[in-house]
PDB file of C-alpha atoms in Angstrom:
ATOM      1  CA  ALA A   1     -32.137  14.714 -19.636  1.00  0.00           C
ATOM      2  CA  SER A   2     -32.892  14.935 -23.316  1.00  0.00           C
ATOM      3  CA  ALA A   3     -31.770  16.854 -26.332  1.00  0.00           C
ATOM      4  CA  SER A   4     -33.924  18.105 -29.129  1.00  0.00           C
ATOM      5  CA  ALA A   5     -32.892  17.924 -32.749  1.00  0.00           C
ATOM      6  CA  PRO A   6     -31.593  21.214 -34.157  1.00  0.00           C
ATOM      7  CA  ALA A   7     -34.405  23.627 -34.927  1.00  0.00           C
ATOM      8  CA  SER A   8     -33.753  23.352 -38.646  1.00  0.00           C
ATOM      9  CA  THR A   9     -34.094  19.572 -38.769  1.00  0.00           C
ATOM     10  CA  SER A  10     -37.797  19.367 -39.523  1.00  0.00           C
ATOM     11  CA  ALA A  11     -38.644  17.282 -42.570  1.00  0.00           C
ATOM     12  CA  SER A  12     -39.234  18.930 -45.897  1.00  0.00           C
ATOM     13  CA  ALA A  13     -42.895  19.537 -46.547  1.00  0.00           C
ATOM     14  CA  SER A  14     -42.758  18.216 -50.077  1.00  0.00           C
ATOM     15  CA  ALA A  15     -41.256  15.194 -51.774  1.00  0.00           C
ATOM     16  CA  SER A  16     -39.954  14.908 -55.289  1.00  0.00           C
ATOM     17  CA  ALA A  17     -42.017  13.201 -57.948  1.00  0.00           C
ATOM     18  CA  SER A  18     -39.560  10.321 -58.096  1.00  0.00           C
ATOM     19  CA  THR A  19     -39.854   9.858 -54.340  1.00  0.00           C
ATOM     20  CA  ALA A  20     -43.630   9.742 -54.485  1.00  0.00           C
ATOM     21  CA  THR A  21     -43.570   7.198 -57.297  1.00  0.00           C
ATOM     22  CA  SER A  22     -41.092   5.030 -55.436  1.00  0.00           C
ATOM     23  CA  THR A  23     -43.187   5.184 -52.283  1.00  0.00           C
ATOM     24  CA  GLU A  24     -46.225   3.980 -54.191  1.00  0.00           C
ATOM     25  CA  ARG A  25     -44.236   1.089 -55.616  1.00  0.00           C
ATOM     26  CA  SER A  26     -42.886   0.243 -52.188  1.00  0.00           C
ATOM     27  CA  THR A  27     -46.347  -0.701 -50.949  1.00  0.00           C
ATOM     28  CA  SER A  28     -47.517  -2.595 -54.014  1.00  0.00           C
ATOM     29  CA  ALA A  29     -45.767  -5.846 -53.055  1.00  0.00           C
ATOM     30  CA  ALA A  30     -47.800  -6.177 -49.872  1.00  0.00           C
ATOM     31  CA  SER A  31     -50.995  -8.192 -50.213  1.00  0.00           C
ATOM     32  CA  ALA A  32     -54.158  -8.053 -48.185  1.00  0.00           C
ATOM     33  CA  ALA A  33     -55.216 -10.907 -45.935  1.00  0.00           C
ATOM     34  CA  ASP A  34     -55.338 -14.074 -48.023  1.00  0.00           C
ATOM     35  CA  PRO A  35     -57.734 -16.842 -46.925  1.00  0.00           C
ATOM     36  CA  ALA A  36     -55.342 -19.331 -48.503  1.00  0.00           C
ATOM     37  CA  CYS A  37     -52.655 -18.228 -46.018  1.00  0.00           C
ATOM     38  CA  PRO A  38     -54.259 -18.283 -42.553  1.00  0.00           C
ATOM     39  CA  GLY A  39     -52.238 -16.549 -39.872  1.00  0.00           C
ATOM     40  CA  ARG A  40     -50.032 -14.723 -42.350  1.00  0.00           C
ATOM     41  CA  ARG A  41     -48.639 -11.498 -40.836  1.00  0.00           C
ATOM     42  CA  PRO A  42     -46.660  -9.684 -43.530  1.00  0.00           C
ATOM     43  CA  TYR A  43     -44.063  -7.085 -42.630  1.00  0.00           C
ATOM     44  CA  HIS A  44     -42.546  -4.234 -44.621  1.00  0.00           C
ATOM     45  CA  THR A  45     -38.777  -4.047 -44.992  1.00  0.00           C
ATOM     46  CA  LEU A  46     -37.389  -0.582 -44.276  1.00  0.00           C
ATOM     47  CA  LEU A  47     -33.766  -0.359 -45.388  1.00  0.00           C
ATOM     48  CA  THR A  48     -32.099   2.633 -43.742  1.00  0.00           C
ATOM     49  CA  SER A  49     -29.418   4.169 -45.931  1.00  0.00           C
ATOM     50  CA  GLN A  50     -27.493   7.277 -46.834  1.00  0.00           C
ATOM     51  CA  ALA A  51     -26.931   8.567 -50.359  1.00  0.00           C
ATOM     52  CA  THR A  52     -23.329   7.474 -50.754  1.00  0.00           C
ATOM     53  CA  THR A  53     -21.737   5.412 -53.494  1.00  0.00           C
ATOM     54  CA  TYR A  54     -20.634   2.821 -50.926  1.00  0.00           C
ATOM     55  CA  GLN A  55     -24.113   2.347 -49.480  1.00  0.00           C
ATOM     56  CA  ALA A  56     -25.690   2.412 -52.939  1.00  0.00           C
ATOM     57  CA  TRP A  57     -23.743  -0.707 -53.901  1.00  0.00           C
ATOM     58  CA  GLN A  58     -24.548  -2.335 -50.561  1.00  0.00           C
ATOM     59  CA  SER A  59     -28.225  -1.531 -51.124  1.00  0.00           C
ATOM     60  CA  ARG A  60     -28.163  -3.182 -54.544  1.00  0.00           C
ATOM     61  CA  ILE A  61     -26.769  -6.382 -53.037  1.00  0.00           C
ATOM     62  CA  MET A  62     -29.191  -6.313 -50.124  1.00  0.00           C
ATOM     63  CA  TYR A  63     -32.204  -5.716 -52.394  1.00  0.00           C
ATOM     64  CA  TYR A  64     -31.172  -8.500 -54.789  1.00  0.00           C
ATOM     65  CA  HIS A  65     -31.184 -11.021 -51.946  1.00  0.00           C
ATOM     66  CA  PHE A  66     -34.403  -9.600 -50.483  1.00  0.00           C
ATOM     67  CA  VAL A  67     -36.212 -10.179 -53.781  1.00  0.00           C
ATOM     68  CA  LYS A  68     -34.676 -13.650 -54.090  1.00  0.00           C
ATOM     69  CA  GLN A  69     -35.756 -14.707 -50.588  1.00  0.00           C
ATOM     70  CA  ARG A  70     -39.231 -13.217 -50.931  1.00  0.00           C
ATOM     71  CA  LYS A  71     -39.737 -15.265 -54.078  1.00  0.00           C
ATOM     72  CA  LEU A  72     -38.521 -18.412 -52.316  1.00  0.00           C
ATOM     73  CA  ALA A  73     -40.945 -17.747 -49.446  1.00  0.00           C
ATOM     74  CA  GLY A  74     -43.859 -18.104 -51.852  1.00  0.00           C
ATOM     75  CA  PRO A  75     -47.302 -16.489 -51.740  1.00  0.00           C
ATOM     76  CA  CYS A  76     -47.786 -17.314 -48.061  1.00  0.00           C
ATOM     77  CA  GLY A  77     -44.445 -15.911 -46.979  1.00  0.00           C
ATOM     78  CA  GLU A  78     -44.461 -12.918 -44.691  1.00  0.00           C
ATOM     79  CA  MET A  79     -41.947 -10.790 -46.577  1.00  0.00           C
ATOM     80  CA  GLY A  80     -44.108  -7.961 -47.892  1.00  0.00           C
ATOM     81  CA  GLY A  81     -43.118  -4.653 -49.440  1.00  0.00           C
ATOM     82  CA  PHE A  82     -39.758  -2.916 -49.469  1.00  0.00           C
ATOM     83  CA  THR A  83     -38.649   0.695 -49.054  1.00  0.00           C
ATOM     84  CA  ARG A  84     -35.111   2.042 -49.062  1.00  0.00           C
ATOM     85  CA  LEU A  85     -35.268   4.973 -46.629  1.00  0.00           C
ATOM     86  CA  VAL A  86     -32.524   7.330 -47.801  1.00  0.00           C
ATOM     87  CA  ALA A  87     -31.017  10.308 -45.996  1.00  0.00           C
ATOM     88  CA  SER A  88     -29.594  12.609 -48.653  1.00  0.00           C
ATOM     89  CA  GLU A  89     -28.590  16.231 -49.064  1.00  0.00           C
ATOM     90  CA  ASP A  90     -31.835  18.267 -48.970  1.00  0.00           C
ATOM     91  CA  GLY A  91     -33.746  14.997 -49.450  1.00  0.00           C
ATOM     92  CA  LYS A  92     -32.825  14.825 -53.131  1.00  0.00           C
ATOM     93  CA  PRO A  93     -33.119  11.534 -55.056  1.00  0.00           C
ATOM     94  CA  ASP A  94     -29.818   9.798 -55.748  1.00  0.00           C
ATOM     95  CA  GLY A  95     -30.745   7.959 -58.942  1.00  0.00           C
ATOM     96  CA  LEU A  96     -31.107   4.524 -57.375  1.00  0.00           C
ATOM     97  CA  GLU A  97     -34.891   4.935 -57.046  1.00  0.00           C
ATOM     98  CA  ALA A  98     -35.212   3.528 -60.567  1.00  0.00           C
ATOM     99  CA  GLU A  99     -33.780   0.237 -59.290  1.00  0.00           C
ATOM    100  CA  MET A 100     -35.634  -0.179 -56.005  1.00  0.00           C
ATOM    101  CA  PRO A 101     -38.480   1.527 -54.119  1.00  0.00           C
ATOM    102  CA  SER A 102     -37.013   4.511 -52.264  1.00  0.00           C
ATOM    103  CA  PHE A 103     -38.187   7.271 -49.944  1.00  0.00           C
ATOM    104  CA  PHE A 104     -35.939  10.311 -49.536  1.00  0.00           C
ATOM    105  CA  VAL A 105     -35.564  12.459 -46.449  1.00  0.00           C
ATOM    106  CA  ARG A 106     -32.982  15.068 -45.699  1.00  0.00           C
ATOM    107  CA  GLN A 107     -29.786  14.277 -43.862  1.00  0.00           C
ATOM    108  CA  TYR A 108     -28.296  16.539 -41.230  1.00  0.00           C
ATOM    109  CA  THR A 109     -26.351  19.403 -42.770  1.00  0.00           C
ATOM    110  CA  THR A 110     -22.595  19.585 -42.301  1.00  0.00           C
ATOM    111  CA  ALA A 111     -23.055  22.300 -39.687  1.00  0.00           C
ATOM    112  CA  GLU A 112     -25.699  20.311 -37.791  1.00  0.00           C
ATOM    113  CA  ILE A 113     -23.810  17.028 -37.740  1.00  0.00           C
ATOM    114  CA  ALA A 114     -20.592  18.826 -36.760  1.00  0.00           C
ATOM    115  CA  ARG A 115     -22.227  19.599 -33.413  1.00  0.00           C
ATOM    116  CA  TYR A 116     -22.371  15.835 -32.865  1.00  0.00           C
ATOM    117  CA  GLY A 117     -18.812  15.062 -33.894  1.00  0.00           C
ATOM    118  CA  HIS A 118     -19.819  14.254 -37.483  1.00  0.00           C
ATOM    119  CA  PHE A 119     -21.471  11.067 -36.186  1.00  0.00           C
ATOM    120  CA  GLY A 120     -23.365  10.313 -39.381  1.00  0.00           C
ATOM    121  CA  VAL A 121     -25.263   7.304 -38.041  1.00  0.00           C
ATOM    122  CA  LEU A 122     -27.539   9.789 -36.234  1.00  0.00           C
ATOM    123  CA  ASN A 123     -29.204  10.174 -39.619  1.00  0.00           C
ATOM    124  CA  ARG A 124     -30.784   6.755 -39.089  1.00  0.00           C
ATOM    125  CA  PRO A 125     -33.200   7.682 -36.281  1.00  0.00           C
ATOM    126  CA  PHE A 126     -33.598  11.118 -37.883  1.00  0.00           C
ATOM    127  CA  SER A 127     -34.697   9.379 -41.101  1.00  0.00           C
ATOM    128  CA  VAL A 128     -37.250   7.191 -39.327  1.00  0.00           C
ATOM    129  CA  VAL A 129     -38.724  10.195 -37.499  1.00  0.00           C
ATOM    130  CA  GLN A 130     -39.077  12.081 -40.795  1.00  0.00           C
ATOM    131  CA  PHE A 131     -40.637   9.019 -42.442  1.00  0.00           C
ATOM    132  CA  ALA A 132     -43.214   8.893 -39.650  1.00  0.00           C
ATOM    133  CA  ASP A 133     -43.879  12.644 -39.780  1.00  0.00           C
ATOM    134  CA  ARG A 134     -44.543  12.476 -43.519  1.00  0.00           C
ATOM    135  CA  GLY A 135     -47.104   9.678 -43.212  1.00  0.00           C
ATOM    136  CA  GLY A 136     -44.781   6.920 -44.308  1.00  0.00           C
ATOM    137  CA  PHE A 137     -46.130   4.330 -41.898  1.00  0.00           C
ATOM    138  CA  GLU A 138     -49.741   5.076 -42.794  1.00  0.00           C
ATOM    139  CA  ALA A 139     -48.916   4.426 -46.455  1.00  0.00           C
ATOM    140  CA  LEU A 140     -47.724   0.888 -45.701  1.00  0.00           C
ATOM    141  CA  GLN A 141     -50.272  -1.920 -45.956  1.00  0.00           C
ATOM    142  CA  GLU A 142     -48.351  -4.114 -43.532  1.00  0.00           C
ATOM    143  CA  GLN A 143     -48.742  -3.737 -39.770  1.00  0.00           C
ATOM    144  CA  PHE A 144     -45.131  -4.684 -39.002  1.00  0.00           C
ATOM    145  CA  VAL A 145     -41.769  -3.279 -40.088  1.00  0.00           C
ATOM    146  CA  TYR A 146     -38.398  -4.978 -40.440  1.00  0.00           C
ATOM    147  CA  ILE A 147     -35.570  -2.440 -40.098  1.00  0.00           C
ATOM    148  CA  ALA A 148     -32.493  -3.508 -42.026  1.00  0.00           C
ATOM    149  CA  GLU A 149     -29.122  -1.983 -42.826  1.00  0.00           C
ATOM    150  CA  THR A 150     -27.323  -1.889 -46.134  1.00  0.00           C
ATOM    151  CA  ASP A 151     -24.782  -4.535 -45.122  1.00  0.00           C
ATOM    152  CA  HIS A 152     -27.461  -7.077 -44.215  1.00  0.00           C
ATOM    153  CA  VAL A 153     -27.874  -9.983 -46.634  1.00  0.00           C
ATOM    154  CA  LEU A 154     -30.783 -12.397 -46.232  1.00  0.00           C
ATOM    155  CA  MET A 155     -29.737 -16.006 -46.811  1.00  0.00           C
ATOM    156  CA  ARG A 156     -33.199 -17.503 -46.261  1.00  0.00           C
ATOM    157  CA  PRO A 157     -36.778 -16.206 -46.117  1.00  0.00           C
ATOM    158  CA  LEU A 158     -37.383 -14.256 -42.922  1.00  0.00           C
ATOM    159  CA  PRO A 159     -40.707 -14.870 -41.137  1.00  0.00           C
ATOM    160  CA  ASN A 160     -42.391 -12.272 -38.956  1.00  0.00           C
ATOM    161  CA  LEU A 161     -40.732 -12.816 -35.581  1.00  0.00           C
ATOM    162  CA  ALA A 162     -42.650 -10.101 -33.710  1.00  0.00           C
ATOM    163  CA  THR A 163     -46.091  -9.742 -32.155  1.00  0.00           C
ATOM    164  CA  PRO A 164     -48.182  -6.571 -31.856  1.00  0.00           C
ATOM    165  CA  ASP A 165     -46.844  -6.018 -28.341  1.00  0.00           C
ATOM    166  CA  LYS A 166     -43.384  -7.531 -28.483  1.00  0.00           C
ATOM    167  CA  ALA A 167     -40.617  -6.745 -30.959  1.00  0.00           C
ATOM    168  CA  ALA A 168     -37.932  -9.178 -32.126  1.00  0.00           C
ATOM    169  CA  ALA A 169     -34.276  -8.163 -32.289  1.00  0.00           C
ATOM    170  CA  PHE A 170     -30.823  -9.668 -32.615  1.00  0.00           C
ATOM    171  CA  SER A 171     -28.749 -10.219 -29.484  1.00  0.00           C
ATOM    172  CA  PHE A 172     -25.529  -8.187 -29.565  1.00  0.00           C
ATOM    173  CA  GLY A 173     -22.818  -9.446 -27.247  1.00  0.00           C
ATOM    174  CA  TYR A 174     -21.354  -5.960 -26.857  1.00  0.00           C
ATOM    175  CA  MET A 175     -24.666  -4.387 -25.803  1.00  0.00           C
ATOM    176  CA  HIS A 176     -25.093  -5.874 -22.334  1.00  0.00           C
ATOM    177  CA  CYS A 177     -25.995  -3.283 -19.730  1.00  0.00           C
ATOM    178  CA  GLY A 178     -24.501  -3.541 -16.230  1.00  0.00           C
ATOM    179  CA  SER A 179     -24.489  -1.719 -12.931  1.00  0.00           C
ATOM    180  CA  SER A 180     -21.703   0.564 -14.157  1.00  0.00           C
ATOM    181  CA  HIS A 181     -24.166   2.027 -16.671  1.00  0.00           C
ATOM    182  CA  GLN A 182     -26.658   3.025 -13.971  1.00  0.00           C
ATOM    183  CA  PRO A 183     -25.359   6.606 -13.442  1.00  0.00           C
ATOM    184  CA  LEU A 184     -25.882   7.334 -17.141  1.00  0.00           C
ATOM    185  CA  LEU A 185     -29.337   5.767 -17.056  1.00  0.00           C
ATOM    186  CA  ASP A 186     -30.245   7.881 -14.039  1.00  0.00           C
ATOM    187  CA  LYS A 187     -29.158  10.981 -15.937  1.00  0.00           C
ATOM    188  CA  PHE A 188     -30.768  10.298 -19.300  1.00  0.00           C
ATOM    189  CA  ALA A 189     -33.624   7.886 -18.545  1.00  0.00           C
ATOM    190  CA  PRO A 190     -34.738   8.339 -14.920  1.00  0.00           C
ATOM    191  CA  GLY A 191     -36.603   5.317 -13.613  1.00  0.00           C
ATOM    192  CA  VAL A 192     -34.837   2.831 -15.876  1.00  0.00           C
ATOM    193  CA  THR A 193     -32.574   0.290 -14.203  1.00  0.00           C
ATOM    194  CA  TYR A 194     -29.742  -1.457 -15.998  1.00  0.00           C
ATOM    195  CA  SER A 195     -31.603  -4.772 -15.868  1.00  0.00           C
ATOM    196  CA  ASP A 196     -34.392  -3.193 -17.961  1.00  0.00           C
ATOM    197  CA  VAL A 197     -32.086  -2.540 -20.916  1.00  0.00           C
ATOM    198  CA  GLN A 198     -31.921  -5.417 -23.388  1.00  0.00           C
ATOM    199  CA  PRO A 199     -28.818  -6.158 -25.522  1.00  0.00           C
ATOM    200  CA  VAL A 200     -30.433  -5.036 -28.777  1.00  0.00           C
ATOM    201  CA  GLY A 201     -30.171  -2.279 -31.332  1.00  0.00           C
ATOM    202  CA  PRO A 202     -32.580  -0.843 -33.897  1.00  0.00           C
ATOM    203  CA  SER A 203     -31.502  -3.294 -36.567  1.00  0.00           C
ATOM    204  CA  PRO A 204     -32.092  -6.068 -37.367  1.00  0.00           C
ATOM    205  CA  LEU A 205     -35.469  -5.501 -35.781  1.00  0.00           C
ATOM    206  CA  VAL A 206     -39.050  -6.572 -36.488  1.00  0.00           C
ATOM    207  CA  VAL A 207     -41.591  -4.387 -34.734  1.00  0.00           C
ATOM    208  CA  SER A 208     -45.205  -3.298 -35.053  1.00  0.00           C
ATOM    209  CA  LYS A 209     -45.819   0.092 -36.629  1.00  0.00           C
ATOM    210  CA  PRO A 210     -47.482   1.644 -33.543  1.00  0.00           C
ATOM    211  CA  VAL A 211     -44.571   0.622 -31.327  1.00  0.00           C
ATOM    212  CA  LEU A 212     -41.984   1.973 -33.766  1.00  0.00           C
ATOM    213  CA  ARG A 213     -43.858   5.258 -34.136  1.00  0.00           C
ATOM    214  CA  ARG A 214     -43.809   5.637 -30.359  1.00  0.00           C
ATOM    215  CA  LEU A 215     -40.128   4.704 -30.089  1.00  0.00           C
ATOM    216  CA  ALA A 216     -38.616   6.745 -32.904  1.00  0.00           C
ATOM    217  CA  PRO A 217     -38.681  10.270 -31.372  1.00  0.00           C
ATOM    218  CA  LEU A 218     -37.138   9.136 -28.082  1.00  0.00           C
ATOM    219  CA  TRP A 219     -34.594   6.974 -29.929  1.00  0.00           C
ATOM    220  CA  LEU A 220     -33.489  10.090 -31.820  1.00  0.00           C
ATOM    221  CA  ASN A 221     -33.509  12.475 -28.863  1.00  0.00           C
ATOM    222  CA  LEU A 222     -31.637  10.096 -26.576  1.00  0.00           C
ATOM    223  CA  SER A 223     -29.027   9.433 -29.251  1.00  0.00           C
ATOM    224  CA  LEU A 224     -28.477  13.174 -29.671  1.00  0.00           C
ATOM    225  CA  ALA A 225     -28.304  13.763 -25.923  1.00  0.00           C
ATOM    226  CA  LEU A 226     -25.865  10.901 -25.334  1.00  0.00           C
ATOM    227  CA  LYS A 227     -23.590  12.125 -28.112  1.00  0.00           C
ATOM    228  CA  LEU A 228     -23.378  15.592 -26.552  1.00  0.00           C
ATOM    229  CA  ASP A 229     -22.389  14.176 -23.170  1.00  0.00           C
ATOM    230  CA  PRO A 230     -18.613  13.509 -22.985  1.00  0.00           C
ATOM    231  CA  VAL A 231     -18.977  10.669 -20.483  1.00  0.00           C
ATOM    232  CA  ALA A 232     -21.738   8.906 -22.439  1.00  0.00           C
ATOM    233  CA  ASP A 233     -19.934   9.487 -25.719  1.00  0.00           C
ATOM    234  CA  ARG A 234     -16.753   7.841 -24.433  1.00  0.00           C
ATOM    235  CA  ARG A 235     -18.654   4.981 -22.820  1.00  0.00           C
ATOM    236  CA  PHE A 236     -20.886   4.089 -25.772  1.00  0.00           C
ATOM    237  CA  GLY A 237     -18.503   4.943 -28.600  1.00  0.00           C
ATOM    238  CA  TRP A 238     -19.377   3.836 -32.135  1.00  0.00           C
ATOM    239  CA  VAL A 239     -22.522   1.992 -30.988  1.00  0.00           C
ATOM    240  CA  LEU A 240     -23.962   5.028 -29.175  1.00  0.00           C
ATOM    241  CA  GLU A 241     -27.000   5.245 -31.464  1.00  0.00           C
ATOM    242  CA  MET A 242     -27.780   1.587 -30.719  1.00  0.00           C
ATOM    243  CA  TRP A 243     -27.716   2.417 -27.016  1.00  0.00           C
ATOM    244  CA  GLY A 244     -30.022   5.318 -27.751  1.00  0.00           C
ATOM    245  CA  TYR A 245     -32.504   2.809 -29.130  1.00  0.00           C
ATOM    246  CA  SER A 246     -32.173   0.195 -26.384  1.00  0.00           C
ATOM    247  CA  ILE A 247     -32.460   2.771 -23.598  1.00  0.00           C
ATOM    248  CA  ALA A 248     -35.458   4.395 -25.303  1.00  0.00           C
ATOM    249  CA  ALA A 249     -37.144   0.996 -25.540  1.00  0.00           C
ATOM    250  CA  ALA A 250     -36.527   0.341 -21.842  1.00  0.00           C
ATOM    251  CA  LYS A 251     -37.846   3.784 -20.927  1.00  0.00           C
ATOM    252  CA  LEU A 252     -41.072   3.165 -22.857  1.00  0.00           C
ATOM    253  CA  GLY A 253     -41.482  -0.416 -21.639  1.00  0.00           C
ATOM    254  CA  VAL A 254     -40.975  -1.957 -25.074  1.00  0.00           C
ATOM    255  CA  ARG A 255     -39.718  -5.509 -24.768  1.00  0.00           C
ATOM    256  CA  HIS A 256     -38.024  -7.674 -27.374  1.00  0.00           C
ATOM    257  CA  ASP A 257     -37.725 -11.337 -28.096  1.00  0.00           C
ATOM    258  CA  VAL A 258     -33.910 -11.334 -28.097  1.00  0.00           C
ATOM    259  CA  LEU A 259     -32.633 -13.788 -30.701  1.00  0.00           C
ATOM    260  CA  SER A 260     -29.180 -15.241 -31.248  1.00  0.00           C
ATOM    261  CA  HIS A 261     -30.032 -15.806 -34.915  1.00  0.00           C
ATOM    262  CA  PHE A 262     -32.085 -13.742 -37.303  1.00  0.00           C
TER     263      PHE A 262
END
C-alpha cells in the first residue's frame, strides 16, 4: 500500500531571485577532479531545515562548524559544497540566505499537514523530492550527497563514506526491525522481510545522487502512508519518517554501510 502526497503539494514552478543566487553559491565550493588529489570523491552537504527561528539558530551553528571542518580538511578533503534546503511557507526566503547558501521549497500547508497529525518532519522527504523535481541534484557538481540535520555539529572533517552503489548511514539502536514488524512490511512493502531493513534513517547519510533520486519519492510516499495507518503510526511513533526511509531503501534494494560513528 502507498499514499500519494496531497494533489496540491507539487513544487512551485519558479524560485525567488535570492533562492537562485543562493543555489549558485551552493555549488561554487565544489571543485573538479584535481590531479593533486587522486581518488578524491567530494560530496555536497544538504542540510534539511524548516524556516523557524529555532532551526535558523541551529543552522547557523551547524554551518559554522561545517566551514571550520572543511577548512581543516584542506584542498584534498572531500567536503564540497553546501546547501541549506529549507521548507518554508509558499517557499519564501527566510532571510538567512544571506548567511549561507539556501534553496527554498514550500512546506505543507496547515490543512495538508493536519491530515497527518501535524507531523512536521514529513516536510523533510517532501523537501528532497521538490529539490529533485526542480533540478537541484543536476546543479550540484558533486556526485554524492551528505544529508544532515540542523542539530548536527561536525567535530572533525568528514570523508566520503559511501560508494556509488552503497550508502553510508549511522546505526540507530532504536531502529532495529524484528519479526513483529513483518505484518506492517507485508502491508506497505510487499516482498520485504524484516531482515532486509537496516537500522538507519535518512540522516546522517552519505549517498550517491542517483540512489537518492530513486529513493526520495518512495521515502516520502511510505512516510505518508505509514502516518495515515493507526497501527503503523502507534508502532513507529516520532521516528516514523525514519522508518519510511529505511523501509523504502529495503524495498528498492539500497544497502548501507551501517556505522556506529559518523
